């Protein structure tokens, strides 16, 4: 199976990384350092991040987590979002 061709700029950067002599006493350029670090990230994590950033998650919809499908739901509330009175909402939810 053939892999897709990488963009020329990325191929050049990879060659630069391959040819960089860590023992020469020079500091590695930031872009090469970032590429080196990125290569240590498992591919599965890259796919998961891409799925999350494009809106796919098995646990949420565009409008938030649906509680009807789950017996237990974890709600994480951050400060600064004041469209709802979360204390009142959670108190009412406990009564039911």
CSV table of N, CA and C in Angstrom, one decimal:
chain,number,residue,atom,x,y,z
A,1,UNK,N,0.9,-1.2,0.0
A,1,UNK,CA,0.0,0.0,0.0
A,1,UNK,C,0.9,1.2,0.0
A,2,UNK,N,0.6,2.2,-0.9
A,2,UNK,CA,1.4,3.4,-1.0
A,2,UNK,C,0.9,4.4,0.0
A,3,UNK,N,1.9,5.1,0.6
A,3,UNK,CA,1.6,6.2,1.5
A,3,UNK,C,1.4,7.5,0.7
A,4,UNK,N,0.6,8.4,1.1
A,4,UNK,CA,0.4,9.7,0.4
A,4,UNK,C,1.8,10.4,0.4
A,5,UNK,N,2.0,11.2,-0.6
A,5,UNK,CA,3.2,12.0,-0.7
A,5,UNK,C,3.1,13.2,0.3
A,6,UNK,N,4.2,13.4,1.0
A,6,UNK,CA,4.3,14.6,1.9
A,6,UNK,C,4.5,15.8,1.2
A,7,UNK,N,4.1,17.0,1.6
A,7,UNK,CA,4.4,18.2,1.0
A,7,UNK,C,5.9,18.5,1.0
A,8,UNK,N,6.4,19.1,0.0
A,8,UNK,CA,7.8,19.4,-0.2
A,8,UNK,C,8.4,20.0,1.0
A,9,UNK,N,7.7,21.0,1.6
A,9,UNK,CA,8.3,21.7,2.8
A,9,UNK,C,8.5,20.8,4.0
A,10,UNK,N,7.6,19.8,4.2
A,10,UNK,CA,7.7,18.9,5.2
A,10,UNK,C,8.8,17.9,5.0
A,11,UNK,N,8.9,17.5,3.7
A,11,UNK,CA,10.1,16.6,3.4
A,11,UNK,C,11.4,17.3,3.6
A,12,UNK,N,11.5,18.5,3.2
A,12,UNK,CA,12.8,19.3,3.5
A,12,UNK,C,13.0,19.4,5.0
A,13,UNK,N,12.0,19.7,5.8
A,13,UNK,CA,12.2,19.8,7.2
A,13,UNK,C,12.6,18.5,7.8
A,14,UNK,N,12.0,17.4,7.3
A,14,UNK,CA,12.4,16.0,7.8
A,14,UNK,C,13.9,15.8,7.4
A,15,UNK,N,14.3,16.1,6.2
A,15,UNK,CA,15.7,15.9,5.9
A,15,UNK,C,16.6,16.8,6.7
A,16,UNK,N,16.2,18.0,7.0
A,16,UNK,CA,17.0,18.9,7.9
A,16,UNK,C,17.1,18.2,9.3
A,17,UNK,N,16.0,17.6,9.8
A,17,UNK,CA,16.1,17.0,11.1
A,17,UNK,C,17.0,15.7,11.0
A,18,UNK,N,16.9,15.0,10.0
A,18,UNK,CA,17.8,13.8,9.8
A,18,UNK,C,19.2,14.2,9.8
A,19,UNK,N,19.5,15.3,9.2
A,19,UNK,CA,20.9,15.7,9.0
A,19,UNK,C,21.5,16.6,10.1
A,20,UNK,N,20.6,17.0,11.1
A,20,UNK,CA,21.1,17.8,12.2
A,20,UNK,C,22.0,17.0,13.1
A,21,UNK,N,23.1,17.6,13.4
A,21,UNK,CA,24.1,16.9,14.3
A,21,UNK,C,23.9,17.4,15.7
A,22,UNK,N,23.3,16.6,16.5
A,22,UNK,CA,23.1,17.0,17.9
A,22,UNK,C,24.4,17.2,18.7
A,23,UNK,N,25.5,16.6,18.2
A,23,UNK,CA,26.8,16.6,18.9
A,23,UNK,C,27.6,17.8,18.5
A,24,UNK,N,27.1,18.6,17.6
A,24,UNK,CA,27.9,19.7,17.0
A,24,UNK,C,27.9,20.9,18.0
A,25,UNK,N,27.1,20.9,19.0
A,25,UNK,CA,27.1,22.0,20.0
A,25,UNK,C,26.2,23.1,19.6
A,26,UNK,N,25.4,23.0,18.5
A,26,UNK,CA,24.5,24.0,18.1
A,26,UNK,C,23.1,23.7,18.7
A,27,UNK,N,22.4,24.8,19.0
A,27,UNK,CA,21.0,24.6,19.5
A,27,UNK,C,20.1,24.2,18.3
A,28,UNK,N,19.3,23.2,18.5
A,28,UNK,CA,18.4,22.8,17.4
A,28,UNK,C,17.3,23.9,17.2
A,29,UNK,N,17.1,24.2,15.9
A,29,UNK,CA,16.1,25.2,15.6
A,29,UNK,C,14.7,24.8,16.1
A,30,UNK,N,13.9,25.7,16.5
A,30,UNK,CA,12.6,25.5,17.0
A,30,UNK,C,11.7,24.6,16.2
A,31,UNK,N,11.7,24.8,14.9
A,31,UNK,CA,10.8,24.0,14.0
A,31,UNK,C,11.3,22.6,13.9
A,32,UNK,N,12.6,22.3,14.0
A,32,UNK,CA,13.1,21.0,14.0
A,32,UNK,C,12.8,20.3,15.3
A,33,UNK,N,12.9,21.0,16.4
A,33,UNK,CA,12.6,20.5,17.7
A,33,UNK,C,11.2,20.1,17.8
A,34,UNK,N,10.3,20.9,17.3
A,34,UNK,CA,8.8,20.6,17.3
A,34,UNK,C,8.6,19.4,16.5
A,35,UNK,N,9.2,19.2,15.3
A,35,UNK,CA,9.0,18.1,14.5
A,35,UNK,C,9.5,16.8,15.2
A,36,UNK,N,10.6,16.9,15.9
A,36,UNK,CA,11.2,15.8,16.6
A,36,UNK,C,10.2,15.3,17.7
A,37,UNK,N,9.7,16.3,18.4
A,37,UNK,CA,8.7,16.0,19.5
A,37,UNK,C,7.4,15.4,18.9
A,38,UNK,N,7.0,16.0,17.8
A,38,UNK,CA,5.7,15.5,17.2
A,38,UNK,C,5.9,14.0,16.8
A,39,UNK,N,7.1,13.6,16.3
A,39,UNK,CA,7.3,12.2,15.9
A,39,UNK,C,7.2,11.2,17.0
A,40,UNK,N,7.3,11.7,18.3
A,40,UNK,CA,7.2,10.8,19.4
A,40,UNK,C,5.7,10.5,19.8
A,41,UNK,N,4.8,11.3,19.3
A,41,UNK,CA,3.4,11.2,19.6
A,41,UNK,C,2.8,10.0,18.8
A,42,UNK,N,2.2,9.1,19.5
A,42,UNK,CA,1.6,7.9,18.8
A,42,UNK,C,0.5,8.4,17.8
A,43,UNK,N,0.5,7.8,16.6
A,43,UNK,CA,-0.4,8.1,15.6
A,43,UNK,C,-1.9,8.1,16.0
A,44,UNK,N,-2.2,7.1,16.9
A,44,UNK,CA,-3.6,7.0,17.4
A,44,UNK,C,-4.0,8.3,18.1
A,45,UNK,N,-3.1,8.9,18.8
A,45,UNK,CA,-3.4,10.2,19.5
A,45,UNK,C,-3.6,11.3,18.5
A,46,UNK,N,-2.9,11.4,17.4
A,46,UNK,CA,-3.1,12.4,16.4
A,46,UNK,C,-4.5,12.2,15.8
A,47,UNK,N,-4.9,11.0,15.5
A,47,UNK,CA,-6.2,10.7,15.0
A,47,UNK,C,-7.3,11.2,16.0
A,48,UNK,N,-7.1,10.8,17.2
A,48,UNK,CA,-8.1,11.2,18.3
A,48,UNK,C,-8.2,12.7,18.4
A,49,UNK,N,-7.1,13.4,18.3
A,49,UNK,CA,-7.1,14.9,18.4
A,49,UNK,C,-7.9,15.4,17.2
A,50,UNK,N,-7.6,14.9,16.0
A,50,UNK,CA,-8.2,15.3,14.8
A,50,UNK,C,-9.7,15.1,14.9
A,51,UNK,N,-10.1,14.0,15.3
A,51,UNK,CA,-11.6,13.7,15.5
A,51,UNK,C,-12.2,14.7,16.5
A,52,UNK,N,-11.6,15.0,17.6
A,52,UNK,CA,-12.1,15.9,18.5
A,52,UNK,C,-12.2,17.3,18.0
A,53,UNK,N,-11.2,17.8,17.3
A,53,UNK,CA,-11.2,19.1,16.7
A,53,UNK,C,-12.2,19.3,15.6
A,54,UNK,N,-12.5,18.2,14.9
A,54,UNK,CA,-13.5,18.3,13.8
A,54,UNK,C,-14.9,18.0,14.3
A,55,UNK,N,-15.1,17.9,15.6
A,55,UNK,CA,-16.4,17.8,16.2
A,55,UNK,C,-16.9,16.4,16.5
A,56,UNK,N,-16.1,15.4,16.3
A,56,UNK,CA,-16.5,14.0,16.5
A,56,UNK,C,-16.1,13.6,17.9
A,57,UNK,N,-17.0,13.2,18.7
A,57,UNK,CA,-16.7,12.6,20.0
A,57,UNK,C,-17.9,11.6,20.3
A,58,UNK,N,-17.6,10.4,20.8
A,58,UNK,CA,-18.7,9.5,21.1
A,58,UNK,C,-19.5,9.9,22.4
A,59,UNK,N,-19.0,11.0,23.1
A,59,UNK,CA,-19.6,11.4,24.3
A,59,UNK,C,-20.4,12.7,24.3
A,60,UNK,N,-20.4,13.4,23.2
A,60,UNK,CA,-21.0,14.7,23.1
A,60,UNK,C,-21.6,15.0,21.8
A,61,UNK,N,-22.5,15.9,21.7
A,61,UNK,CA,-23.0,16.4,20.5
A,61,UNK,C,-22.6,17.9,20.4
A,62,UNK,N,-23.0,18.5,19.3
A,62,UNK,CA,-22.7,19.9,19.2
A,62,UNK,C,-23.2,20.8,20.3
A,63,UNK,N,-24.3,20.3,20.9
A,63,UNK,CA,-24.9,21.1,22.0
A,63,UNK,C,-24.6,20.5,23.4
A,64,UNK,N,-23.7,19.6,23.5
A,64,UNK,CA,-23.3,19.1,24.8
A,64,UNK,C,-23.6,17.6,25.0
A,65,UNK,N,-23.4,17.1,26.2
A,65,UNK,CA,-23.6,15.7,26.5
A,65,UNK,C,-25.1,15.5,26.7
A,66,UNK,N,-25.5,14.4,26.1
A,66,UNK,CA,-26.9,14.0,26.3
A,66,UNK,C,-26.9,13.1,27.5
A,67,UNK,N,-27.8,13.3,28.5
A,67,UNK,CA,-27.9,12.5,29.7
A,67,UNK,C,-28.9,11.4,29.5
A,68,UNK,N,-29.8,11.4,28.6
A,68,UNK,CA,-30.8,10.4,28.5
A,68,UNK,C,-30.2,9.0,28.2
A,69,UNK,N,-29.1,8.9,27.5
A,69,UNK,CA,-28.5,7.6,27.1
A,69,UNK,C,-27.7,7.0,28.2
A,70,UNK,N,-27.4,7.8,29.3
A,70,UNK,CA,-26.4,7.3,30.3
A,70,UNK,C,-27.0,7.3,31.7
A,71,UNK,N,-26.7,6.3,32.4
A,71,UNK,CA,-27.2,6.2,33.8
A,71,UNK,C,-26.5,7.2,34.7
A,72,UNK,N,-25.2,7.5,34.5
A,72,UNK,CA,-24.5,8.4,35.3
A,72,UNK,C,-23.8,9.4,34.3
A,73,UNK,N,-23.9,10.7,34.7
A,73,UNK,CA,-23.3,11.7,33.8
A,73,UNK,C,-22.4,12.6,34.7
A,74,UNK,N,-21.2,12.9,34.2
A,74,UNK,CA,-20.3,13.8,34.9
A,74,UNK,C,-20.4,15.2,34.3
A,75,UNK,N,-20.7,16.2,35.1
A,75,UNK,CA,-20.8,17.6,34.6
A,75,UNK,C,-19.6,18.4,35.1
A,76,UNK,N,-18.9,19.0,34.2
A,76,UNK,CA,-17.8,19.8,34.6
A,76,UNK,C,-18.2,21.3,34.3
A,77,UNK,N,-18.2,22.1,35.3
A,77,UNK,CA,-18.7,23.5,35.2
A,77,UNK,C,-17.5,24.4,35.5
A,78,UNK,N,-17.2,25.3,34.5
A,78,UNK,CA,-16.1,26.2,34.7
A,78,UNK,C,-16.7,27.6,35.1
A,79,UNK,N,-15.8,28.3,35.8
A,79,UNK,CA,-16.2,29.7,36.2
A,79,UNK,C,-16.3,30.6,34.9
A,80,UNK,N,-17.1,31.6,35.0
A,80,UNK,CA,-17.2,32.6,34.0
A,80,UNK,C,-18.3,32.4,33.0
A,81,UNK,N,-18.9,31.2,33.0
A,81,UNK,CA,-20.0,31.0,32.0
A,81,UNK,C,-21.3,31.2,32.8
A,82,UNK,N,-22.0,32.3,32.7
A,82,UNK,CA,-23.1,32.6,33.6
A,82,UNK,C,-24.5,32.6,32.9
A,83,UNK,N,-24.6,31.8,31.8
A,83,UNK,CA,-25.9,31.8,31.2
A,83,UNK,C,-26.9,31.0,32.0
A,84,UNK,N,-26.5,30.1,32.9
A,84,UNK,CA,-27.3,29.3,33.7
A,84,UNK,C,-27.0,29.4,35.1
A,85,UNK,N,-27.9,29.1,36.0
A,85,UNK,CA,-27.6,29.1,37.4
A,85,UNK,C,-27.4,27.6,37.7
A,86,UNK,N,-26.2,27.1,37.7
A,86,UNK,CA,-25.8,25.7,37.8
A,86,UNK,C,-26.2,25.2,39.2
A,87,UNK,N,-26.0,25.9,40.2
A,87,UNK,CA,-26.3,25.5,41.5
A,87,UNK,C,-27.8,25.1,41.6
A,88,UNK,N,-28.7,26.0,41.2
A,88,UNK,CA,-30.1,25.8,41.2
A,88,UNK,C,-30.5,24.6,40.3
A,89,UNK,N,-29.9,24.5,39.1
A,89,UNK,CA,-30.1,23.4,38.2
A,89,UNK,C,-29.8,22.0,38.8
A,90,UNK,N,-28.6,22.0,39.5
A,90,UNK,CA,-28.2,20.7,40.1
A,90,UNK,C,-29.0,20.4,41.3
A,91,UNK,N,-29.4,21.4,42.1
A,91,UNK,CA,-30.3,21.1,43.2
A,91,UNK,C,-31.6,20.5,42.7
A,92,UNK,N,-32.2,21.1,41.7
A,92,UNK,CA,-33.4,20.6,41.1
A,92,UNK,C,-33.3,19.1,40.6
A,93,UNK,N,-32.1,18.9,40.0
A,93,UNK,CA,-31.9,17.6,39.4
A,93,UNK,C,-31.7,16.5,40.5
A,94,UNK,N,-31.3,16.9,41.7
A,94,UNK,CA,-31.1,15.9,42.8
A,94,UNK,C,-32.5,15.5,43.3
A,95,UNK,N,-33.5,16.4,43.2
A,95,UNK,CA,-34.8,16.1,43.8
A,95,UNK,C,-35.5,15.0,43.0
A,96,UNK,N,-35.2,15.0,41.7
A,96,UNK,CA,-35.9,14.1,40.8
A,96,UNK,C,-35.6,12.7,41.0
